[in-house]
PDB file of C-alpha atoms in Angstrom:
ATOM      1  CA  GLY A  25      -7.222  18.276  17.239  1.00  0.00           C
ATOM      2  CA  GLY A  26     -10.898  18.530  18.024  1.00  0.00           C
ATOM      3  CA  GLY A  27     -13.655  16.410  19.541  1.00  0.00           C
ATOM      4  CA  LEU A  28     -15.173  15.124  16.287  1.00  0.00           C
ATOM      5  CA  GLY A  29     -17.289  12.098  17.231  1.00  0.00           C
ATOM      6  CA  THR A  30     -16.868  12.453  21.009  1.00  0.00           C
ATOM      7  CA  THR A  31     -19.952  11.198  22.834  1.00  0.00           C
ATOM      8  CA  VAL A  32     -21.122  12.552  26.173  1.00  0.00           C
ATOM      9  CA  GLU A  33     -23.636  11.468  28.764  1.00  0.00           C
ATOM     10  CA  ASN A  34     -26.977  13.298  29.074  1.00  0.00           C
ATOM     11  CA  PRO A  35     -27.995  15.957  29.905  1.00  0.00           C
ATOM     12  CA  TYR A  36     -24.976  17.430  28.131  1.00  0.00           C
ATOM     13  CA  ASP A  37     -24.279  17.894  24.427  1.00  0.00           C
ATOM     14  CA  LEU A  38     -20.974  18.563  22.752  1.00  0.00           C
ATOM     15  CA  ASN A  39     -19.767  22.073  22.081  1.00  0.00           C
ATOM     16  CA  LEU A  40     -17.154  21.216  19.432  1.00  0.00           C
ATOM     17  CA  SER A  41     -15.895  24.783  19.154  1.00  0.00           C
ATOM     18  CA  LYS A  42     -14.542  24.301  22.705  1.00  0.00           C
ATOM     19  CA  SER A  43     -13.062  20.812  22.149  1.00  0.00           C
ATOM     20  CA  ILE A  44      -9.350  20.816  21.429  1.00  0.00           C
ATOM     21  CA  ASP A  45      -6.132  19.131  22.426  1.00  0.00           C
ATOM     22  CA  PHE A  46      -2.450  19.975  22.151  1.00  0.00           C
ATOM     23  CA  GLY A  47       0.715  18.217  23.151  1.00  0.00           C
ATOM     24  CA  LEU A  48       4.192  16.966  22.393  1.00  0.00           C
ATOM     25  CA  ALA A  49       5.184  13.554  21.016  1.00  0.00           C
ATOM     26  CA  LEU A  50       8.227  11.433  20.238  1.00  0.00           C
ATOM     27  CA  PHE A  51       8.133   8.509  17.821  1.00  0.00           C
ATOM     28  CA  ALA A  52      10.306   5.927  16.107  1.00  0.00           C
ATOM     29  CA  ASN A  53       9.485   4.085  12.904  1.00  0.00           C
ATOM     30  CA  ILE A  54      11.025   0.615  12.943  1.00  0.00           C
ATOM     31  CA  PRO A  55      11.177  -1.120   9.519  1.00  0.00           C
ATOM     32  CA  LEU A  56       9.707  -4.637   9.618  1.00  0.00           C
ATOM     33  CA  THR A  57       9.619  -5.894   6.034  1.00  0.00           C
ATOM     34  CA  GLY A  58       9.918  -3.811   2.856  1.00  0.00           C
ATOM     35  CA  GLU A  59       7.535  -0.882   3.250  1.00  0.00           C
ATOM     36  CA  LEU A  60       5.853  -2.132   6.444  1.00  0.00           C
ATOM     37  CA  GLY A  61       6.934  -0.513   9.709  1.00  0.00           C
ATOM     38  CA  LEU A  62       6.068  -0.422  13.395  1.00  0.00           C
ATOM     39  CA  GLN A  63       5.751   3.043  14.944  1.00  0.00           C
ATOM     40  CA  PRO A  64       5.615   3.267  18.741  1.00  0.00           C
ATOM     41  CA  GLU A  65       4.991   6.763  20.124  1.00  0.00           C
ATOM     42  CA  LEU A  66       5.009   8.522  23.477  1.00  0.00           C
ATOM     43  CA  ALA A  67       3.089  11.765  23.949  1.00  0.00           C
ATOM     44  CA  ILE A  68       1.770  14.043  26.633  1.00  0.00           C
ATOM     45  CA  THR A  69      -1.486  15.764  25.716  1.00  0.00           C
ATOM     46  CA  ARG A  70      -3.717  18.416  27.280  1.00  0.00           C
ATOM     47  CA  ASN A  71      -7.323  17.615  26.311  1.00  0.00           C
ATOM     48  CA  THR A  72     -10.394  19.850  26.483  1.00  0.00           C
ATOM     49  CA  ILE A  73     -13.942  18.600  25.949  1.00  0.00           C
ATOM     50  CA  GLY A  74     -16.534  21.337  25.392  1.00  0.00           C
ATOM     51  CA  LEU A  75     -19.955  20.578  26.876  1.00  0.00           C
ATOM     52  CA  LYS A  76     -23.235  22.470  26.856  1.00  0.00           C
ATOM     53  CA  ASN A  77     -26.578  22.120  28.591  1.00  0.00           C
ATOM     54  CA  GLY A  78     -29.066  24.478  27.014  1.00  0.00           C
ATOM     55  CA  GLY A  79     -27.362  27.889  27.017  1.00  0.00           C
ATOM     56  CA  TYR A  80     -24.847  26.896  29.708  1.00  0.00           C
ATOM     57  CA  LYS A  81     -21.393  26.012  28.295  1.00  0.00           C
ATOM     58  CA  ILE A  82     -18.555  24.399  30.246  1.00  0.00           C
ATOM     59  CA  LYS A  83     -15.206  22.737  29.537  1.00  0.00           C
ATOM     60  CA  ALA A  84     -13.786  19.557  31.047  1.00  0.00           C
ATOM     61  CA  THR A  85      -9.983  19.386  30.766  1.00  0.00           C
ATOM     62  CA  TYR A  86      -7.471  16.687  31.600  1.00  0.00           C
ATOM     63  CA  THR A  87      -3.885  15.708  30.807  1.00  0.00           C
ATOM     64  CA  SER A  88      -2.919  12.275  29.503  1.00  0.00           C
ATOM     65  CA  ILE A  89       0.164  10.287  28.638  1.00  0.00           C
ATOM     66  CA  ASP A  90      -0.595   8.660  25.279  1.00  0.00           C
ATOM     67  CA  VAL A  91       1.067   5.520  23.936  1.00  0.00           C
ATOM     68  CA  PRO A  92       0.036   4.765  20.326  1.00  0.00           C
ATOM     69  CA  VAL A  93       1.487   1.690  18.615  1.00  0.00           C
ATOM     70  CA  LEU A  94       0.882   1.979  14.874  1.00  0.00           C
ATOM     71  CA  PHE A  95       1.669  -0.031  11.782  1.00  0.00           C
ATOM     72  CA  THR A  96       2.776   2.074   8.802  1.00  0.00           C
ATOM     73  CA  TYR A  97       3.110   1.403   5.091  1.00  0.00           C
ATOM     74  CA  THR A  98       5.676   3.636   3.344  1.00  0.00           C
ATOM     75  CA  ILE A  99       4.827   4.889  -0.150  1.00  0.00           C
ATOM     76  CA  THR A 100       7.724   6.771  -1.767  1.00  0.00           C
ATOM     77  CA  THR A 101       6.158   9.097  -4.343  1.00  0.00           C
ATOM     78  CA  SER A 102       9.383  10.999  -5.125  1.00  0.00           C
ATOM     79  CA  SER A 103      12.726  11.835  -3.552  1.00  0.00           C
ATOM     80  CA  ALA A 104      11.033  14.809  -1.847  1.00  0.00           C
ATOM     81  CA  LEU A 105       7.749  13.221  -0.645  1.00  0.00           C
ATOM     82  CA  VAL A 106       6.966  10.052   1.292  1.00  0.00           C
ATOM     83  CA  LEU A 107       3.405   9.103   2.314  1.00  0.00           C
ATOM     84  CA  ALA A 108       2.597   6.589   5.039  1.00  0.00           C
ATOM     85  CA  PRO A 109      -0.881   5.337   5.912  1.00  0.00           C
ATOM     86  CA  GLU A 110      -0.930   4.330   9.579  1.00  0.00           C
ATOM     87  CA  GLY A 111      -3.205   2.393  11.888  1.00  0.00           C
ATOM     88  CA  GLY A 112      -3.165   0.675  15.239  1.00  0.00           C
ATOM     89  CA  LEU A 113      -4.046   1.018  18.896  1.00  0.00           C
ATOM     90  CA  GLN A 114      -3.558   3.716  21.516  1.00  0.00           C
ATOM     91  CA  ILE A 115      -3.656   3.592  25.288  1.00  0.00           C
ATOM     92  CA  ALA A 116      -3.973   6.951  27.052  1.00  0.00           C
ATOM     93  CA  PHE A 117      -3.348   7.267  30.773  1.00  0.00           C
ATOM     94  CA  PRO A 118      -5.157  10.293  32.282  1.00  0.00           C
ATOM     95  CA  ILE A 119      -2.981  11.877  34.965  1.00  0.00           C
ATOM     96  CA  GLY A 120      -4.143  14.200  37.721  1.00  0.00           C
ATOM     97  CA  ASP A 121      -7.661  15.447  38.289  1.00  0.00           C
ATOM     98  CA  ILE A 122     -10.203  16.403  35.663  1.00  0.00           C
ATOM     99  CA  SER A 123     -10.906  20.129  35.746  1.00  0.00           C
ATOM    100  CA  VAL A 124     -14.426  21.527  35.314  1.00  0.00           C
ATOM    101  CA  PRO A 125     -15.644  24.991  36.373  1.00  0.00           C
ATOM    102  CA  GLY A 126     -16.181  25.105  40.130  1.00  0.00           C
ATOM    103  CA  ASP A 127     -15.108  21.473  40.632  1.00  0.00           C
ATOM    104  CA  ASP A 128     -12.061  19.257  40.179  1.00  0.00           C
ATOM    105  CA  PRO A 129     -13.436  15.721  40.391  1.00  0.00           C
ATOM    106  CA  ASP A 130     -10.972  12.907  40.981  1.00  0.00           C
ATOM    107  CA  ASN A 131     -10.144  10.938  37.865  1.00  0.00           C
ATOM    108  CA  ASP A 132     -11.610   7.405  38.001  1.00  0.00           C
ATOM    109  CA  THR A 133     -10.192   6.281  34.627  1.00  0.00           C
ATOM    110  CA  THR A 134      -7.013   4.207  34.645  1.00  0.00           C
ATOM    111  CA  ALA A 135      -6.697   3.995  30.845  1.00  0.00           C
ATOM    112  CA  LEU A 136      -8.529   5.093  27.711  1.00  0.00           C
ATOM    113  CA  PHE A 137      -8.320   2.664  24.784  1.00  0.00           C
ATOM    114  CA  SER A 138      -8.782   3.644  21.160  1.00  0.00           C
ATOM    115  CA  LEU A 139      -8.283   2.621  17.548  1.00  0.00           C
ATOM    116  CA  VAL A 140      -6.223   4.992  15.410  1.00  0.00           C
ATOM    117  CA  ALA A 141      -6.123   5.417  11.611  1.00  0.00           C
ATOM    118  CA  GLY A 142      -4.416   8.144   9.625  1.00  0.00           C
ATOM    119  CA  LEU A 143      -1.893   9.315   7.071  1.00  0.00           C
ATOM    120  CA  ASN A 144       1.397  11.159   7.360  1.00  0.00           C
ATOM    121  CA  ALA A 145       3.320  13.003   4.677  1.00  0.00           C
ATOM    122  CA  ALA A 146       7.060  13.672   4.961  1.00  0.00           C
ATOM    123  CA  PHE A 147       8.637  16.427   2.830  1.00  0.00           C
ATOM    124  CA  SER A 148      12.445  16.427   2.541  1.00  0.00           C
ATOM    125  CA  ALA A 149      14.023  19.392   4.335  1.00  0.00           C
ATOM    126  CA  GLY A 150      17.721  19.513   5.196  1.00  0.00           C
ATOM    127  CA  PRO A 151      19.028  16.341   6.846  1.00  0.00           C
ATOM    128  CA  GLY A 152      15.477  15.122   7.639  1.00  0.00           C
ATOM    129  CA  ALA A 153      11.891  15.828   6.713  1.00  0.00           C
ATOM    130  CA  ILE A 154       8.993  17.998   7.790  1.00  0.00           C
ATOM    131  CA  VAL A 155       6.116  15.676   8.691  1.00  0.00           C
ATOM    132  CA  PHE A 156       2.404  16.463   8.539  1.00  0.00           C
ATOM    133  CA  ASP A 157       0.136  13.947  10.226  1.00  0.00           C
ATOM    134  CA  ALA A 158      -3.658  13.580  10.205  1.00  0.00           C
ATOM    135  CA  ARG A 159      -5.354  10.799  12.140  1.00  0.00           C
ATOM    136  CA  TYR A 160      -8.673   9.838  13.644  1.00  0.00           C
ATOM    137  CA  ASN A 161      -8.778   8.440  17.167  1.00  0.00           C
ATOM    138  CA  LEU A 162     -11.862   6.282  17.835  1.00  0.00           C
ATOM    139  CA  GLY A 163     -12.204   6.086  21.627  1.00  0.00           C
ATOM    140  CA  LEU A 164     -13.596   2.814  22.976  1.00  0.00           C
ATOM    141  CA  ASN A 165     -14.276   3.609  26.642  1.00  0.00           C
ATOM    142  CA  GLN A 166     -15.441   6.510  28.797  1.00  0.00           C
ATOM    143  CA  LEU A 167     -13.521   9.095  30.756  1.00  0.00           C
ATOM    144  CA  LYS A 168     -14.952   8.795  34.272  1.00  0.00           C
ATOM    145  CA  ALA A 169     -14.683  10.849  37.443  1.00  0.00           C
ATOM    146  CA  ASP A 170     -16.058  10.679  40.955  1.00  0.00           C
ATOM    147  CA  GLY A 171     -19.273  12.333  42.132  1.00  0.00           C
ATOM    148  CA  TRP A 172     -21.886  13.696  39.783  1.00  0.00           C
ATOM    149  CA  TRP A 173     -19.302  13.750  36.959  1.00  0.00           C
ATOM    150  CA  ASP A 174     -19.393   9.939  36.951  1.00  0.00           C
ATOM    151  CA  LYS A 175     -19.300   9.562  33.151  1.00  0.00           C
ATOM    152  CA  ILE A 176     -17.909  12.595  31.328  1.00  0.00           C
ATOM    153  CA  ALA A 177     -17.358  11.464  27.725  1.00  0.00           C
ATOM    154  CA  THR A 178     -15.968   8.879  25.314  1.00  0.00           C
ATOM    155  CA  PRO A 179     -13.162  10.875  23.640  1.00  0.00           C
ATOM    156  CA  ARG A 180     -13.011  10.628  19.844  1.00  0.00           C
ATOM    157  CA  TYR A 181     -11.172  13.153  17.754  1.00  0.00           C
ATOM    158  CA  LEU A 182      -9.560  14.163  14.496  1.00  0.00           C
ATOM    159  CA  GLN A 183      -5.949  15.092  15.199  1.00  0.00           C
ATOM    160  CA  PHE A 184      -3.474  17.105  13.127  1.00  0.00           C
ATOM    161  CA  GLY A 185       0.230  17.232  13.829  1.00  0.00           C
ATOM    162  CA  VAL A 186       3.376  18.770  12.408  1.00  0.00           C
ATOM    163  CA  GLY A 187       6.944  17.894  13.249  1.00  0.00           C
ATOM    164  CA  TYR A 188      10.440  17.158  12.064  1.00  0.00           C
ATOM    165  CA  GLN A 189      11.945  13.691  11.667  1.00  0.00           C
ATOM    166  CA  MET A 190      15.463  12.458  11.122  1.00  0.00           C
ATOM    167  CA  LYS A 191      16.811   9.015  10.338  1.00  0.00           C
ATOM    168  CA  LEU A 192      19.255   7.689  12.899  1.00  0.00           C
TER     169      LEU A 192
END
């Protein structure tokens, strides 16, 4: 993913070429009624926010435990392809310190809240399916740290994922 839409506090601007995240997630899709489902997830993510001030470029990095809870709507297009628009809420819990060059300010953020909207596509492969997922995460509050890094950014990003799912 990348920091598309992330806002930062002055005097810094975003350096999107240095904004990226990666991680690992587990999810379950629980059928509710017909095509409607509830999809709780648990992920651990390493996040990097690229910042620049004039010609000076830096990166702020942190790790979070992410807990999205999404509603999905299953659209079966064929026996080999299933699409599912998804949307809901996510709470991310930053863990550990925030790392910036020459400083590791203490994290002052208990939780980051966001709205999530996206689409996943599942292609039949063996006993399960290969899943491609694209979603936008609209952060609602700021990542904060102690000292002069008081307000780092409001994380917002476009996220792409790939995985394998199996029905149990």
